[in-house]
PDB file of C-alpha atoms in Angstrom:
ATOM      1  CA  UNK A   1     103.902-159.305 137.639  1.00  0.00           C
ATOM      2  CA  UNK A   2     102.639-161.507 140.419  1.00  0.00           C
ATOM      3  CA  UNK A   3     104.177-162.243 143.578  1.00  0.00           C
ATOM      4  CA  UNK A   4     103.449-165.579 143.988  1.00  0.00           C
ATOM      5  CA  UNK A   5     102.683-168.540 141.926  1.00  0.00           C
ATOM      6  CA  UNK A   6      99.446-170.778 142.945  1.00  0.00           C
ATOM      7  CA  UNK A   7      97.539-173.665 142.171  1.00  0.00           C
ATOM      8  CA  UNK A   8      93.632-174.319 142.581  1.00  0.00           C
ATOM      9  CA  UNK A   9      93.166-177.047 144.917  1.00  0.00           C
ATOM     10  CA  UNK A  10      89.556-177.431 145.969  1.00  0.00           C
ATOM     11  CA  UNK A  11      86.328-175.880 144.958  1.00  0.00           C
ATOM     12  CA  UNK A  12      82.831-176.222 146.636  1.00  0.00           C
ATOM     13  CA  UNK A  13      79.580-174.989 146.314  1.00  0.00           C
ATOM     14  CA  UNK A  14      76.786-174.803 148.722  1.00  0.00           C
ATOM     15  CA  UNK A  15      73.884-174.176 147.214  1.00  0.00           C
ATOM     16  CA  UNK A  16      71.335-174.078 150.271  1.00  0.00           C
ATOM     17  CA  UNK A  17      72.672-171.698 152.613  1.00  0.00           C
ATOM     18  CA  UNK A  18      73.923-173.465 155.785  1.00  0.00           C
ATOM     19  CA  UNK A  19      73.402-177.282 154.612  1.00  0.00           C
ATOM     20  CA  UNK A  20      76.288-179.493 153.041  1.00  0.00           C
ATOM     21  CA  UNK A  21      78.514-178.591 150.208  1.00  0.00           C
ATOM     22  CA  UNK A  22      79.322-180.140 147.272  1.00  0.00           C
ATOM     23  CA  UNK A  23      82.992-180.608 145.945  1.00  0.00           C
ATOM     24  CA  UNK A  24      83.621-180.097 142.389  1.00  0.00           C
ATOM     25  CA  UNK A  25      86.191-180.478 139.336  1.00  0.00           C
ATOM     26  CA  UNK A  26      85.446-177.203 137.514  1.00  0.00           C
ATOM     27  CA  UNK A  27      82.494-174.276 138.504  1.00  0.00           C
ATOM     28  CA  UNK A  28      81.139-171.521 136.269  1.00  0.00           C
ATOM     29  CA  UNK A  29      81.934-168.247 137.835  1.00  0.00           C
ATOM     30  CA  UNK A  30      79.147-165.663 137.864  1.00  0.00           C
ATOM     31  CA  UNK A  31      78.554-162.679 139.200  1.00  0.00           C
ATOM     32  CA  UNK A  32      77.051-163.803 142.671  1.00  0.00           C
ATOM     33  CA  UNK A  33      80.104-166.217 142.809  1.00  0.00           C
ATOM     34  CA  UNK A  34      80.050-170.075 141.729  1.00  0.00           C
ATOM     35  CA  UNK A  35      76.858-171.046 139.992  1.00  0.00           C
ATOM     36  CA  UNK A  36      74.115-172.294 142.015  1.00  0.00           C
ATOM     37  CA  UNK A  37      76.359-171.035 145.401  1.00  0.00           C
ATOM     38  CA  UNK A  38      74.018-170.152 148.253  1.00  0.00           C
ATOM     39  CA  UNK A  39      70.878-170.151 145.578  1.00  0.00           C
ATOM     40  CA  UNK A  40      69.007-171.477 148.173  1.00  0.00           C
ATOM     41  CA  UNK A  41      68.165-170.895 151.753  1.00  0.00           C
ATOM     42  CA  UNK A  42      65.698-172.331 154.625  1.00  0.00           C
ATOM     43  CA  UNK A  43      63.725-169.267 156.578  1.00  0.00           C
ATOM     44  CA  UNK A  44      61.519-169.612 159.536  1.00  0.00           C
ATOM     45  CA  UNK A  45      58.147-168.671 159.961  1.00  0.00           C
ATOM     46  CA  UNK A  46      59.087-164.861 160.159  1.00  0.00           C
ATOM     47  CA  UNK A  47      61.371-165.026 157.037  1.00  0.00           C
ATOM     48  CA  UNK A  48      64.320-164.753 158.619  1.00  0.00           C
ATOM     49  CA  UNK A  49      67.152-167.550 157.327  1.00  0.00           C
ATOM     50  CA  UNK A  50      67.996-170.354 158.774  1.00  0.00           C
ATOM     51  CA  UNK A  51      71.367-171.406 159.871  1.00  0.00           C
ATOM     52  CA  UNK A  52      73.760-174.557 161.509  1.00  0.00           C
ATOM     53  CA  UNK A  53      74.365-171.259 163.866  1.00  0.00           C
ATOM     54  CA  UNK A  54      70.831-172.809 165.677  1.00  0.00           C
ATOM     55  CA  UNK A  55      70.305-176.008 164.029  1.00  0.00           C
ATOM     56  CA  UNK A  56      73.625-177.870 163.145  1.00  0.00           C
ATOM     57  CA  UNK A  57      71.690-180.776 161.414  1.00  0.00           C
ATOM     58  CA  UNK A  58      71.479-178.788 158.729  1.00  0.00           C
ATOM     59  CA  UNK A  59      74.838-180.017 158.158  1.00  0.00           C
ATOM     60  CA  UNK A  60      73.713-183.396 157.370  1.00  0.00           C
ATOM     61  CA  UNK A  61      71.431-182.558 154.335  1.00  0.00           C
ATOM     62  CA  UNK A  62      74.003-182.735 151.690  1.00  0.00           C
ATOM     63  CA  UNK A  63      72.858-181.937 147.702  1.00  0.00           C
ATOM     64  CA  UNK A  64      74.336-183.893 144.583  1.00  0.00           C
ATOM     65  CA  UNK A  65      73.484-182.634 141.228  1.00  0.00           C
ATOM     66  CA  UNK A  66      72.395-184.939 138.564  1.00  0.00           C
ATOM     67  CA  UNK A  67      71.347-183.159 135.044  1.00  0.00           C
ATOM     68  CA  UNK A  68      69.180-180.340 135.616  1.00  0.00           C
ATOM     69  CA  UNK A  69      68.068-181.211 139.203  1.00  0.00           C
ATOM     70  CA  UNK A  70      69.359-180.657 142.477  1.00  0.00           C
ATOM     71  CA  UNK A  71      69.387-183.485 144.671  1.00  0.00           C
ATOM     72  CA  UNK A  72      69.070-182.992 148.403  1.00  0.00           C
ATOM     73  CA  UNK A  73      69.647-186.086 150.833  1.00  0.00           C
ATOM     74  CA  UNK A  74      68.706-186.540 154.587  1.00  0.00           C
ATOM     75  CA  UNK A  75      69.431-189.353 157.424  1.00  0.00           C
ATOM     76  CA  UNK A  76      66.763-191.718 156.682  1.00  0.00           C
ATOM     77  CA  UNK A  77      64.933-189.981 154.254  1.00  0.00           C
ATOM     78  CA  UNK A  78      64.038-190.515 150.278  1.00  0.00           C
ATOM     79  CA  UNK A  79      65.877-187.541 148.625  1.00  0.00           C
ATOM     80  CA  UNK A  80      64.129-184.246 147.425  1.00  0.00           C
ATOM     81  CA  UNK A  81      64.599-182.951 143.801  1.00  0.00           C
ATOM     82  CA  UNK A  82      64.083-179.797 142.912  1.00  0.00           C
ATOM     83  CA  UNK A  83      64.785-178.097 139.563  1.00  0.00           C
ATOM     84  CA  UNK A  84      67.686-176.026 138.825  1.00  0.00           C
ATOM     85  CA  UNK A  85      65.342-173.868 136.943  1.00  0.00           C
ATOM     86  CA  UNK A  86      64.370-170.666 138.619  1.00  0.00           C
ATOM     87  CA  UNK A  87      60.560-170.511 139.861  1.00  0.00           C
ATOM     88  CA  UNK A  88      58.345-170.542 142.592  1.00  0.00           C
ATOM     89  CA  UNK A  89      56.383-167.561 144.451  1.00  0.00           C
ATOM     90  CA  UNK A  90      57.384-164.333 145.929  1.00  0.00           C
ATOM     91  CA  UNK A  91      58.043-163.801 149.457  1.00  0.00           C
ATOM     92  CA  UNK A  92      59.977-161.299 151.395  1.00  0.00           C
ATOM     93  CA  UNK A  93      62.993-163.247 153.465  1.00  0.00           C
ATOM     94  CA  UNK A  94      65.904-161.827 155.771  1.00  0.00           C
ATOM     95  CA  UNK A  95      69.348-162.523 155.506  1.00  0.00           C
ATOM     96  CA  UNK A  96      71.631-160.562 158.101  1.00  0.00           C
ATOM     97  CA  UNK A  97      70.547-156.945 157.476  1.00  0.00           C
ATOM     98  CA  UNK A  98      69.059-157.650 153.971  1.00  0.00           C
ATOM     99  CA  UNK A  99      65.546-157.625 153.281  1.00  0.00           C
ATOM    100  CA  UNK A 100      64.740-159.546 149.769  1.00  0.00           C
ATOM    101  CA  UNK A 101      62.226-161.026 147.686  1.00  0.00           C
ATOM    102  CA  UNK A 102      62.891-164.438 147.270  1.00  0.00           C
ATOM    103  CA  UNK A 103      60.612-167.242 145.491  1.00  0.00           C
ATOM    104  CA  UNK A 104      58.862-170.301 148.106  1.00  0.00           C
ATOM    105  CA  UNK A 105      59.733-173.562 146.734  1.00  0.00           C
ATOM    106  CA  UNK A 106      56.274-174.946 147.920  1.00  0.00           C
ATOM    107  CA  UNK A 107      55.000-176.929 150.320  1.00  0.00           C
ATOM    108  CA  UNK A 108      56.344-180.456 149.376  1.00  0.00           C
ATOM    109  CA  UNK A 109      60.104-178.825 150.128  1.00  0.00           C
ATOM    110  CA  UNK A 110      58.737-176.948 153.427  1.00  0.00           C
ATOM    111  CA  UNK A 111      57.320-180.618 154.413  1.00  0.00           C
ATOM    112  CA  UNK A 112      60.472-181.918 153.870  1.00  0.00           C
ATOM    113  CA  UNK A 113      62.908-179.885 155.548  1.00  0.00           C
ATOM    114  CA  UNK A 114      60.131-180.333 158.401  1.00  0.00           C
ATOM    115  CA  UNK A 115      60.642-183.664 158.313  1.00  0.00           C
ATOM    116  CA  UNK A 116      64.684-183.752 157.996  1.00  0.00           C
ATOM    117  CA  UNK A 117      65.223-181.175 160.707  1.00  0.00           C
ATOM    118  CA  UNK A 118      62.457-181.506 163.295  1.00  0.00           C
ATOM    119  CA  UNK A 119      61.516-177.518 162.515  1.00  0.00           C
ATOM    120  CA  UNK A 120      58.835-175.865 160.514  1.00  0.00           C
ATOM    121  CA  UNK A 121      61.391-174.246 158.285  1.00  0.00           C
ATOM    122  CA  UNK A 122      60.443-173.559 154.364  1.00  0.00           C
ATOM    123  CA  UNK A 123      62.763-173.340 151.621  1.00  0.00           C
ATOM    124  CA  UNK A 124      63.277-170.118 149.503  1.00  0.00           C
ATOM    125  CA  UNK A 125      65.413-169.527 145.979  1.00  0.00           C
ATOM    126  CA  UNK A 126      67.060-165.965 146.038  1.00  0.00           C
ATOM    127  CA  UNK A 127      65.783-164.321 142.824  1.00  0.00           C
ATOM    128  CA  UNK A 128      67.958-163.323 139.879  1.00  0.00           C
ATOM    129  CA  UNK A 129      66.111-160.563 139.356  1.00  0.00           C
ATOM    130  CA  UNK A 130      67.198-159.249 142.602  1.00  0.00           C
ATOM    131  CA  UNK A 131      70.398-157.143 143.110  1.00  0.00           C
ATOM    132  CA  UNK A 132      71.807-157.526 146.660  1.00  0.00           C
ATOM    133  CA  UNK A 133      75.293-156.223 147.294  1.00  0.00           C
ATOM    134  CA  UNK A 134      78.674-156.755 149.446  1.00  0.00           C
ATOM    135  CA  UNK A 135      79.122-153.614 152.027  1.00  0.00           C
ATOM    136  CA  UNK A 136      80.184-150.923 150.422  1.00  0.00           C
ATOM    137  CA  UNK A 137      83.097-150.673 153.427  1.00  0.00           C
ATOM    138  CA  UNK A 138      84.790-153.832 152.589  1.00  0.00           C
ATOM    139  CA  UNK A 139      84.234-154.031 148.413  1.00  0.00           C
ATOM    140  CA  UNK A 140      86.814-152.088 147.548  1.00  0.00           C
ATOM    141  CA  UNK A 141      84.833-149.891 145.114  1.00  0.00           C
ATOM    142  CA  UNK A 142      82.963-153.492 143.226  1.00  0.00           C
ATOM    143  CA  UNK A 143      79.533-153.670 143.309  1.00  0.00           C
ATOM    144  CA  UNK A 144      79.700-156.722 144.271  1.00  0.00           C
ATOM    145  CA  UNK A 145      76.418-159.095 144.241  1.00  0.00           C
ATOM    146  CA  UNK A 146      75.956-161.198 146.066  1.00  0.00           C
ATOM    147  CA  UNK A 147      72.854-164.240 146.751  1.00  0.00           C
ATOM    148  CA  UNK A 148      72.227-166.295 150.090  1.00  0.00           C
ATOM    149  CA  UNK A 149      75.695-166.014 151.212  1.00  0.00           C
ATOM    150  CA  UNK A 150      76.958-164.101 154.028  1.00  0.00           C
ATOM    151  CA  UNK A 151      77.748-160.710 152.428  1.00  0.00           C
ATOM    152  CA  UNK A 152      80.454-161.730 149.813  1.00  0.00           C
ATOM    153  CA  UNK A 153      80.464-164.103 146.837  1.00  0.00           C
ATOM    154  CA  UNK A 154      83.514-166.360 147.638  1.00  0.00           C
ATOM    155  CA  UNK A 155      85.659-167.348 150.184  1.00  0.00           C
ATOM    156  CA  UNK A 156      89.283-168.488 149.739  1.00  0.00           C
ATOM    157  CA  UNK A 157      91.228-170.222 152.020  1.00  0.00           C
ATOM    158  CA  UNK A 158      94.472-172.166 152.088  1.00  0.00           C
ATOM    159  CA  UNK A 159      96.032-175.453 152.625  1.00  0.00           C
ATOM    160  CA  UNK A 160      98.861-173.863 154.472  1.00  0.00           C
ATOM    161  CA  UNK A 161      96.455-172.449 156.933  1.00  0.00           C
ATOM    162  CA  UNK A 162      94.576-175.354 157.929  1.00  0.00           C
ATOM    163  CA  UNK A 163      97.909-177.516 158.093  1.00  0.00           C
ATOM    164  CA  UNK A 164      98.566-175.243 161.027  1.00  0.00           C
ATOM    165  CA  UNK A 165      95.672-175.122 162.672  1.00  0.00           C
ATOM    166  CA  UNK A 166      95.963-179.297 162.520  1.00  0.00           C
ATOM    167  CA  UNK A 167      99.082-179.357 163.751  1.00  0.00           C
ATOM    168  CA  UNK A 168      98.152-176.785 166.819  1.00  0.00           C
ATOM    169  CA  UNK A 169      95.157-179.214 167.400  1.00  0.00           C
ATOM    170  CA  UNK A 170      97.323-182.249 167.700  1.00  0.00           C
ATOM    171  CA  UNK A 171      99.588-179.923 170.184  1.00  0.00           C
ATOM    172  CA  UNK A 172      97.043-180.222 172.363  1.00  0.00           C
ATOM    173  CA  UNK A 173      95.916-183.732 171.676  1.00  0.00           C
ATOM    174  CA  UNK A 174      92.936-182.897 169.794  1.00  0.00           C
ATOM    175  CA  UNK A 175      92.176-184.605 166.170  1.00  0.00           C
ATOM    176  CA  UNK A 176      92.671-183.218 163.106  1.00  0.00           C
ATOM    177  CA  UNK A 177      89.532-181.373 161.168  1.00  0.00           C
ATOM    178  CA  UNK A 178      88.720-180.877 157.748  1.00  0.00           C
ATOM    179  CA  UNK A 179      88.531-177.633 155.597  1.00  0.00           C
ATOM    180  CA  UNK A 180      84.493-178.853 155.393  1.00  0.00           C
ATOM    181  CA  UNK A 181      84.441-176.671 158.748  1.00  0.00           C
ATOM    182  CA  UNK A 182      84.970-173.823 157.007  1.00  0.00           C
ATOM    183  CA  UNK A 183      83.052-173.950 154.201  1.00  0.00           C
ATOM    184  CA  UNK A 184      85.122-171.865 151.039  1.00  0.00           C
ATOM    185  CA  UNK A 185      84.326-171.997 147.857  1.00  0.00           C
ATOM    186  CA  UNK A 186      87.936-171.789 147.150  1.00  0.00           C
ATOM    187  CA  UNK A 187      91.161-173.496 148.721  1.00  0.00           C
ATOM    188  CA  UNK A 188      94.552-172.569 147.315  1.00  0.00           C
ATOM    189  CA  UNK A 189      97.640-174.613 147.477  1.00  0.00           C
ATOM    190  CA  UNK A 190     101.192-173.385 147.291  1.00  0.00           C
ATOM    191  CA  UNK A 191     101.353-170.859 150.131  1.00  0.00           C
ATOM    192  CA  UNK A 192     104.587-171.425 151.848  1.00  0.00           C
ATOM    193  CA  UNK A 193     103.056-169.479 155.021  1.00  0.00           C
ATOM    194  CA  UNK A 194     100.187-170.586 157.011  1.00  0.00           C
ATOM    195  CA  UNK A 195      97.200-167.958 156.844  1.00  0.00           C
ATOM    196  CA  UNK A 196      99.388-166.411 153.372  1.00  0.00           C
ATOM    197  CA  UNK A 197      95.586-165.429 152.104  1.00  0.00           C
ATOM    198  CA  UNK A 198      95.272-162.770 154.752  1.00  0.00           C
ATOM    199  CA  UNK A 199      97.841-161.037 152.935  1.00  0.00           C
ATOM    200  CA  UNK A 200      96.714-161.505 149.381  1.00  0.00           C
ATOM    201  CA  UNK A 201      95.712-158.514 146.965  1.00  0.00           C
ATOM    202  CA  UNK A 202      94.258-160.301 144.304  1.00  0.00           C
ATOM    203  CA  UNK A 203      93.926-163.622 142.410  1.00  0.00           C
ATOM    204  CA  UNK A 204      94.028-163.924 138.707  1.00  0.00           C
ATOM    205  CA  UNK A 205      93.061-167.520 137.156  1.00  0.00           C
ATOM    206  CA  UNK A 206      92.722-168.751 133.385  1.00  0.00           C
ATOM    207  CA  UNK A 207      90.101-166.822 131.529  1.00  0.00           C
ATOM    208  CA  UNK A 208      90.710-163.413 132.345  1.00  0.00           C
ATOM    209  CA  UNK A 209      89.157-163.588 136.319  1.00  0.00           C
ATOM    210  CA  UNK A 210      90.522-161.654 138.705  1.00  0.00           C
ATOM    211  CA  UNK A 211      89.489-161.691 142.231  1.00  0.00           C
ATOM    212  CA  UNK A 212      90.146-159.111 145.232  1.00  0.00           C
ATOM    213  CA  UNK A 213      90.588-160.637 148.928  1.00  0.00           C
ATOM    214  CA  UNK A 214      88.747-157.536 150.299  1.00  0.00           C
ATOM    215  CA  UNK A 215      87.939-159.148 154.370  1.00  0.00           C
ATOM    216  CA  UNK A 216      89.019-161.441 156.763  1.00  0.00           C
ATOM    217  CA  UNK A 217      85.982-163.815 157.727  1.00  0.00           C
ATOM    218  CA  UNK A 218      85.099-164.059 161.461  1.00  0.00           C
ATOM    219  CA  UNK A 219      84.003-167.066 162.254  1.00  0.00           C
ATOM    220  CA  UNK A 220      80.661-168.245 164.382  1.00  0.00           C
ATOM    221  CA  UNK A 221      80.592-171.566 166.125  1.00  0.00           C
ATOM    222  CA  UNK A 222      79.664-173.070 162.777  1.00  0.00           C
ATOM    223  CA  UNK A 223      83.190-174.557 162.423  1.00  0.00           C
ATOM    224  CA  UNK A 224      82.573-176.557 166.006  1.00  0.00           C
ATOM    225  CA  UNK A 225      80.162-178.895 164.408  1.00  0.00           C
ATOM    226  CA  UNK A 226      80.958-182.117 163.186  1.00  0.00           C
ATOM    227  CA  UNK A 227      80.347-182.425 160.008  1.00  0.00           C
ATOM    228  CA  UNK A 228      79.695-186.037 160.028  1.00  0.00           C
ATOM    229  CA  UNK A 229      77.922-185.895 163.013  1.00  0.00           C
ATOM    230  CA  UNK A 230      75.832-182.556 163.102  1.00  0.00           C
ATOM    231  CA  UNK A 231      77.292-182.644 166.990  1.00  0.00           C
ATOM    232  CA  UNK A 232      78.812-179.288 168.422  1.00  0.00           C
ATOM    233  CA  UNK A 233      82.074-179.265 170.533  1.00  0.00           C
ATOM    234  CA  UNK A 234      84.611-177.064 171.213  1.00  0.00           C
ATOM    235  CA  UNK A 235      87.181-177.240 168.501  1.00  0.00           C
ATOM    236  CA  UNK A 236      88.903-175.825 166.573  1.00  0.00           C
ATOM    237  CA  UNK A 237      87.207-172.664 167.747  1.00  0.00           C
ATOM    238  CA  UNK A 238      89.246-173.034 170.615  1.00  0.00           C
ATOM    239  CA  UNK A 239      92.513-173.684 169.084  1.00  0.00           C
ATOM    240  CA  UNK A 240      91.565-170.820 166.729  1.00  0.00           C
ATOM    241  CA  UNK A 241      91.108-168.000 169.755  1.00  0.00           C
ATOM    242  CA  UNK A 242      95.076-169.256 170.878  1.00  0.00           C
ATOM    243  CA  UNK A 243      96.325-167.599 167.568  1.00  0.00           C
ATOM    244  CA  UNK A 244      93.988-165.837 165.328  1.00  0.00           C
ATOM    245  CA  UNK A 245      92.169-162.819 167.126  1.00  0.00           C
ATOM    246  CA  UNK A 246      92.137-160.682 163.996  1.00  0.00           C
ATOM    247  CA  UNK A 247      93.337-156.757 164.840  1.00  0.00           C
ATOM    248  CA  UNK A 248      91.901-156.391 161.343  1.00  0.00           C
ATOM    249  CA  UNK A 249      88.332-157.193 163.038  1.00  0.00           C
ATOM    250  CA  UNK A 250      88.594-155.427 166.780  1.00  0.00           C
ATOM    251  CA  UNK A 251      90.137-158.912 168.032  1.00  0.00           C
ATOM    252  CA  UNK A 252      87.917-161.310 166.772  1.00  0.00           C
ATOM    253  CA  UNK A 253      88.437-164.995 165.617  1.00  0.00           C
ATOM    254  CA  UNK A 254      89.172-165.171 161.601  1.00  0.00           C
ATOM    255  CA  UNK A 255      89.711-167.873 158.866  1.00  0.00           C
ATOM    256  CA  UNK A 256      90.231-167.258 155.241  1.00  0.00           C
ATOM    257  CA  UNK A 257      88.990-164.315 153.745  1.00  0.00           C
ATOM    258  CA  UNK A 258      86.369-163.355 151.440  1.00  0.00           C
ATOM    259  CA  UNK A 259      86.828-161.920 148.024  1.00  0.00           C
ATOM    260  CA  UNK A 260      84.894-160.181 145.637  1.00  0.00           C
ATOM    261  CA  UNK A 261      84.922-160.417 141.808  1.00  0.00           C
ATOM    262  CA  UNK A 262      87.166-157.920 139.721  1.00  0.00           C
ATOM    263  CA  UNK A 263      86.408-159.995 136.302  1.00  0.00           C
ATOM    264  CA  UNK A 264      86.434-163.069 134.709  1.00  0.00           C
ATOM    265  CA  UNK A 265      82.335-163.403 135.450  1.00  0.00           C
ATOM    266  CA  UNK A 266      81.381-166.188 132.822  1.00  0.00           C
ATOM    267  CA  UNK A 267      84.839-168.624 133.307  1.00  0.00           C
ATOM    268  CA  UNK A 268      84.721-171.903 134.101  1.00  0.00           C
ATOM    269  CA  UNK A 269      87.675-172.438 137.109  1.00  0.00           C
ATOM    270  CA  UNK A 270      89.087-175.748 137.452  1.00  0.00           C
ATOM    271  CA  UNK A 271      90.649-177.757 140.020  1.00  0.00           C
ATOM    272  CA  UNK A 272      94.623-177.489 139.214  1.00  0.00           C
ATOM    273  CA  UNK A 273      94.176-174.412 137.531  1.00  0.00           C
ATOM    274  CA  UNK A 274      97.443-172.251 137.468  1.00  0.00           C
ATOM    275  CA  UNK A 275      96.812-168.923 139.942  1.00  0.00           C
ATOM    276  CA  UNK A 276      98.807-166.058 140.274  1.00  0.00           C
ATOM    277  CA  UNK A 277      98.652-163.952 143.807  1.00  0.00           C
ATOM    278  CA  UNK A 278      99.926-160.109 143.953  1.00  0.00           C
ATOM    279  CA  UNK A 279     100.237-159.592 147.609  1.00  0.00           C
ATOM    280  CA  UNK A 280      98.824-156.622 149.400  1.00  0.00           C
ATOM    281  CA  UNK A 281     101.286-153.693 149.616  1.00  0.00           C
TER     282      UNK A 281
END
């Protein structure tokens, strides 16, 4: 029996690592996490990825699909399309402490991104036939795969915990902020306690999934940037330190958690879907 009962509020993808997200009404659920999620990602010359960690305009290339394409838009710009097809041409990339081959999306996309970001940065698609997996440490036991995001293959957060970190911001006169800033794939509504997720087991939704909070997600200064703006401030990170040093994580800042997939791989989750927490004993 569960412990608490849940609703589906929000779900976003992101499918090139550090850029925009978009916000959808239902997502196929695969085994890396939502489909096309973090599929893919902008390396420098040396392969290593890109991130809004040193350039927060990535922020304001957001992506739309439209059939079978994936539509990427920039200040000023004409859009790119690129297929949702997998192809292009080996490389070897870096992401964190992961070394992978990934396939170039050619040099129309790298002149792009050049031109949208002021850096010579080319764009790569993480390769399905590629397994890359969540630490060991934190997985609970799941192989867990994983493509271009951090090291898990969804984040959940809650409505309840960025009520309360709006309504310590306006304590201290700043404006509100978005969950945008913190870019999950999943945002559940119901929680009666702000930050309820950190103590969350697991999640079970329609179609047999089942998902396992398994870590608490530090977060970077990537939640400082506007994401209107592409500007970096101060907040919420600020706000954040006041309240949520994480013992969990040696004192550090955290924000939702990431989970890992139990089952359920091949669902489609909706927005409004019914979910049913067991808490962590």
């Amino acid at each position: 029996m569960s412990d608490l009962s849940l609703r589906l509020h929000a779900l976003t993808v992101y499918p090139v690592k550090s850029c925009a997200g978009i916000a959808l009404e239902q997502a196929l659920l695969t085994p890396t996490g939502l489909a096309h999620d973090r599929a893919w990602m902008l390396v420098d010359a040396d392969g290593d990825f890109a991130s809004q960690r040193q350039w927060p305009r990535l922020q304001l290339i957001r992506p739309a699909f439209e059939g079978d394409t994936l539509l990427l838009h920039a200040p000023d710009m004409l859009p790119l399309a690129l297929p949702l097809q997998v192809q292009g041409t080996p490389r070897e990339v870096r992401v964190w402490d992961d070394a992978v081959t990934a396939l170039d999306q050619g040099d129309a996309a790298a002149h792009w991104f050049e031109a949208a970001t002021g850096q010579p940065l080319r764009l790569v698609r993480f390769d399905p036939a590629q397994r890359r997996l969540s630490d060991p440490a934190w997985s609970a036991g799941i192989k867990a795969e994983n493509a271009f995001s951090d090291g898990f293959p969804l984040l959940v957060a809650s409505t309840a915990s960025l009520a309360e970190l709006n309504a310590r911001l306006a304590a201290r006169g700043q404006p509100p902020v978005t969950m945008e800033r913190f870019r999950p794939n999943l945002v559940l509504d119901g929680l009666e306690d702000a930050n309820g997720e950190d103590f969350i087991d697991t999640l079970e939704l329609p179609g047999g999934v089942r998902l396992k909070l398994v870590k608490p997600c530090v977060r970077c200064s990537i939640p400082n940037v506007d994401p209107a703006t592409a500007e970096r401030g101060f907040e919420p990170g600020d706000t954040l330190a006041g309240y949520r040093a994480d013992a969990r994580m040696k004192g550090r800042v955290t924000f939702a958690m990431n989970a890992v997939i139990e089952a359920g791989a091949g669902a489609v989750l909706r927005v409004g879907d019914a979910v049913q927490a067991t808490l962590a004993v």
